[in-house]
CSV table of C-alpha atoms in Angstrom, one decimal:
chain,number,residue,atom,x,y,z
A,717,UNK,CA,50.6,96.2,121.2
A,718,UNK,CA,52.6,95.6,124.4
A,719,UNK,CA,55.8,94.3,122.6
A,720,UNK,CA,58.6,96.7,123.3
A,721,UNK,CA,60.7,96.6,120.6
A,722,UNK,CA,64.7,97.2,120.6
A,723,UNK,CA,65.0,96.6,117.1
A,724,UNK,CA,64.1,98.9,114.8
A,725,UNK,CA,63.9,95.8,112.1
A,726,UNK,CA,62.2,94.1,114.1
A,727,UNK,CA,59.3,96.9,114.0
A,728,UNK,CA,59.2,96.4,110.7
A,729,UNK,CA,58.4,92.5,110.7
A,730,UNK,CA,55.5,91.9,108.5
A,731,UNK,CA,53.9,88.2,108.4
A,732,UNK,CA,54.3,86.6,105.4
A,733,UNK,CA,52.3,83.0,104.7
A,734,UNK,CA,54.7,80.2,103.2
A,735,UNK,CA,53.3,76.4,102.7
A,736,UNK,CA,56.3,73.7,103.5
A,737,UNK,CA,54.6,70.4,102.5
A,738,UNK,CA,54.4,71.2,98.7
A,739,UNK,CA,56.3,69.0,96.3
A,740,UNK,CA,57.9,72.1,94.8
A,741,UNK,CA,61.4,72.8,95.6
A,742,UNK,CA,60.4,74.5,99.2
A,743,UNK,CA,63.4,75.7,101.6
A,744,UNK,CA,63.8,73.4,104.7
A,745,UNK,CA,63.8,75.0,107.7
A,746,UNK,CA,64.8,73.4,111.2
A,747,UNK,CA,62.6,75.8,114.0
A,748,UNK,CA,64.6,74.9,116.6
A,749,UNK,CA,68.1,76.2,114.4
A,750,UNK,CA,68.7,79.6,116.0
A,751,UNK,CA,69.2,80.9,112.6
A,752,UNK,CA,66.6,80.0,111.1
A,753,UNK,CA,63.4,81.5,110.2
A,754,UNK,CA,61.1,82.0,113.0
A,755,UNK,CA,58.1,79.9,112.0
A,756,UNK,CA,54.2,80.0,113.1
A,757,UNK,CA,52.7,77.0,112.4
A,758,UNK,CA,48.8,77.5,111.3
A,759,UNK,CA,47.8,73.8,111.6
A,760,UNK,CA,46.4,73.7,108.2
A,761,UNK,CA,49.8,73.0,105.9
A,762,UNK,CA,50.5,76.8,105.6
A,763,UNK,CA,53.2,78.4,108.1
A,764,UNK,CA,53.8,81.7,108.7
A,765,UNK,CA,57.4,83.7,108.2
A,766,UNK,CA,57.9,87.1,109.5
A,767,UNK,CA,60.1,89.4,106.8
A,768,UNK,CA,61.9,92.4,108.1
A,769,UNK,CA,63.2,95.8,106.3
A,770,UNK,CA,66.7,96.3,106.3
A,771,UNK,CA,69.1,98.4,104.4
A,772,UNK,CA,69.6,94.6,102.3
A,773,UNK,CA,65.9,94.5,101.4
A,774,UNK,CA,63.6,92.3,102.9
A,775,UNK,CA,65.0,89.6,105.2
A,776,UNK,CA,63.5,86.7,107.3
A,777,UNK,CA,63.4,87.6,111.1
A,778,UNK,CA,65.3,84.4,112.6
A,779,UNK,CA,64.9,82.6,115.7
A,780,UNK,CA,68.3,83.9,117.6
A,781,UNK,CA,66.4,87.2,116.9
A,782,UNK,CA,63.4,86.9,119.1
A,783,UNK,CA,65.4,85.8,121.9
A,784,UNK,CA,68.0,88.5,121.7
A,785,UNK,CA,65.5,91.1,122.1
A,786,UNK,CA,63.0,89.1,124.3
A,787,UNK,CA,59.9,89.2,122.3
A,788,UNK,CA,57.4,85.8,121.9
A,789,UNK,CA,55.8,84.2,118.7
A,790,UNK,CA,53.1,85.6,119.4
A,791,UNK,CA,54.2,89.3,119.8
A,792,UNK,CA,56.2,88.8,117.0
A,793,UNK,CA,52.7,87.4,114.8
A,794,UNK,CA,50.8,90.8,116.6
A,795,UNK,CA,53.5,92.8,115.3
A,796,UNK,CA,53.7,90.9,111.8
A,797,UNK,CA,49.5,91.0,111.4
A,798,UNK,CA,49.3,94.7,112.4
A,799,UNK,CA,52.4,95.6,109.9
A,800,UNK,CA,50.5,93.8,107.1
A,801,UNK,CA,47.5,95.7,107.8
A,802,UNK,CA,49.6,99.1,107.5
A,803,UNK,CA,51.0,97.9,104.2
A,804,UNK,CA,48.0,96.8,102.6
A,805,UNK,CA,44.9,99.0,104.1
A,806,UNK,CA,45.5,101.3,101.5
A,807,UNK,CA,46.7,99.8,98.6
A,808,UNK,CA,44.6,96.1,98.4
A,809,UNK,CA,42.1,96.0,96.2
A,810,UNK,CA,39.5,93.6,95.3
A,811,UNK,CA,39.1,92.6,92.0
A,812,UNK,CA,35.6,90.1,90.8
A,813,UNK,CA,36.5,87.6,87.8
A,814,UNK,CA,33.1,86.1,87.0
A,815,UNK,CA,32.3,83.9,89.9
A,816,UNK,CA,35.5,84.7,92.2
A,817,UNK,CA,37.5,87.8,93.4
A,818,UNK,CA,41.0,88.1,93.2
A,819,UNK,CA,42.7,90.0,96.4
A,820,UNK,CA,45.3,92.6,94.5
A,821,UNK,CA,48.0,94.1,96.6
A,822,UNK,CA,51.6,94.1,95.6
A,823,UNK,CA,52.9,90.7,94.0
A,824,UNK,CA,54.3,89.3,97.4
A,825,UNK,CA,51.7,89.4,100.4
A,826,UNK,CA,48.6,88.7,98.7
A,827,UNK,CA,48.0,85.5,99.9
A,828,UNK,CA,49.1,87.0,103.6
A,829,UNK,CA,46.1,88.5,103.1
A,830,UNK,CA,44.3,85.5,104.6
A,831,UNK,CA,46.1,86.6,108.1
A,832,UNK,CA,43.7,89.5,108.2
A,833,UNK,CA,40.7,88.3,110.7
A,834,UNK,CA,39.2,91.8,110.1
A,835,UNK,CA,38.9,91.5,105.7
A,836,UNK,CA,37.3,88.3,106.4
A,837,UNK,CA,34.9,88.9,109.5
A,838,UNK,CA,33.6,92.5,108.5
A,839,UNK,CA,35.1,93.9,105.4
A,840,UNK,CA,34.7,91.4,102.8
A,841,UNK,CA,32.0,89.0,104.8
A,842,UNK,CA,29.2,90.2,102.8
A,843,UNK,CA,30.9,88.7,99.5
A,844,UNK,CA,30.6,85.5,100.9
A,845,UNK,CA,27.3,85.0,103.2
A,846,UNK,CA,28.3,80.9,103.1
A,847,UNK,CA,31.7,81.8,104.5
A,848,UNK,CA,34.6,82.0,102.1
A,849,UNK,CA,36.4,79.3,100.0
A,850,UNK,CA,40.5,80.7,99.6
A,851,UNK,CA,42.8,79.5,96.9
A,852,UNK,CA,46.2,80.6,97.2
A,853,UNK,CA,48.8,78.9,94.6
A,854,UNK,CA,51.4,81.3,94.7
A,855,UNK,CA,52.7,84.2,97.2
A,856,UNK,CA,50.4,86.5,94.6
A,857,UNK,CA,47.5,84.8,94.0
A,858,UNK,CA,45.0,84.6,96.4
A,859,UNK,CA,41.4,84.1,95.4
A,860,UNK,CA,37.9,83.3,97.1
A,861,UNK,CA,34.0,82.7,96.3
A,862,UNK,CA,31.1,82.0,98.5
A,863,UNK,CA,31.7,78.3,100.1
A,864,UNK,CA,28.1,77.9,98.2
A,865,UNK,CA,29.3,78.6,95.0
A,866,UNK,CA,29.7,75.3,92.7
A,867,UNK,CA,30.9,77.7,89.6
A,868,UNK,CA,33.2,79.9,92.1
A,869,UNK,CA,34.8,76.6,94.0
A,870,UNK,CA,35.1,75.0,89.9
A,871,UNK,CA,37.1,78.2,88.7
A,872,UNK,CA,39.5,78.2,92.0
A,873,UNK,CA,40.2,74.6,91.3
A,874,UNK,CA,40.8,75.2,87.6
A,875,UNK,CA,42.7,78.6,88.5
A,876,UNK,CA,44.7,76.3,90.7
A,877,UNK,CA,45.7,73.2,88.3
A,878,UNK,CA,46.8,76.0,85.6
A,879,UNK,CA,48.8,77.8,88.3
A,880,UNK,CA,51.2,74.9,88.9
A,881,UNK,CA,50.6,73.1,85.0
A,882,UNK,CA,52.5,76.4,83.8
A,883,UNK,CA,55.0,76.4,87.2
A,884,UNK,CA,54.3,79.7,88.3
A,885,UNK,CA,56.9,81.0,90.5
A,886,UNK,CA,56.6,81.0,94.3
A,887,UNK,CA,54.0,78.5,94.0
A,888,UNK,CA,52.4,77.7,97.5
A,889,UNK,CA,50.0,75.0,97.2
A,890,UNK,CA,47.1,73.3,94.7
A,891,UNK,CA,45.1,72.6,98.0
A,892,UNK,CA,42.1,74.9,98.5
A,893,UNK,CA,40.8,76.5,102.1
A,894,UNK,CA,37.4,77.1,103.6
A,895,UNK,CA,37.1,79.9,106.1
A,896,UNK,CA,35.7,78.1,109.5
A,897,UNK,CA,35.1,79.1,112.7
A,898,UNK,CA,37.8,82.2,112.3
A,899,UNK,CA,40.5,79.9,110.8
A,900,UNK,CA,41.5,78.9,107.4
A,901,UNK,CA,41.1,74.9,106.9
A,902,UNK,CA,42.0,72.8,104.2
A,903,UNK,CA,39.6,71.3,102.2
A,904,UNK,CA,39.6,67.5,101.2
């Protein structure tokens, strides 16, 4: 990493996946507020937010932030993708429910998960030989099947529609992804 960081919060920025264009009651952020959260746009109705450790607890890193201490988006997302990795190469487990597998980590960046090139490319790839299919309807619930799988893409959709019926909290989105070409893309 060649970001120098001044901050020791800033260190501790990990990359956290939000989706702004639900109808749930979803914080409206402004990215060019210098207080507000510093936001990655993934181009597929999911953002990223970067959540820092402080003596407080977790907080978002805002915009005024970057520029104080002269780091970019994009060493701020290496430092957020790399931080995830520390926090969940250990602890995330996979987990198969019939035709899908659940992605278990620790109630909060599970569906950050998806941010992890290397899971998807190497670790996991052999899971999903047709590429991966990703539902992700709240900050803890991330789940995927074989892009082949009829009975796999049937249970995320189902998994999905009782997810928001019941208004689970930190809901996300009922939309479903399909793992192209290195990126996450929404499906129809």
């Amino acid at each position: 990493m060649n970001a120098r960081i001044s901050a020791p919060h800033l260190a501790t920025a990990t990359a956290c996946i939000k989706a702004l264009d639900t109808q749930q009651t979803v914080p409206v952020y402004i990215p060019s507020s210098e207080t507000s959260p510093v936001l990655r746009d993934l181009g597929n109705g999911l953002h990223v937010v970067y959540l820092m450790e402080t003596e407080h607890g977790l907080v978002y890193v805002q915009n005024h932030e970057l520029q104080r201490h002269g780091l970019t988006e994009d060493q701020l997302f290496e430092i957020g993708v790399n931080n995830l990795r520390n926090r969940s190469d250990d602890k995330a487990r996979l987990k198969q429910f019939g035709p899908i597998y659940g992605m278990l980590l620790d109630n909060m960046f599970e569906v950050s998960l998806m941010l992890r090139d290397d899971l998807w490319h190497d670790t996991l790839a052999h899971l999903a030989p047709n590429g991966f299919v990703a539902a992700l309807p709240a900050r803890d619930t991330l789940a995927v099947c074989d892009a082949a799988s009829k009975d796999g893409i049937a249970t995320l959709k189902a998994m999905t529609s009782r997810a928001f019926a019941a208004g689970k909290s930190h809901l996300l989105t009922p939309s479903l992804y399909l793992r192209q070409q290195g990126k996450w893309v929404r499906m129809g």
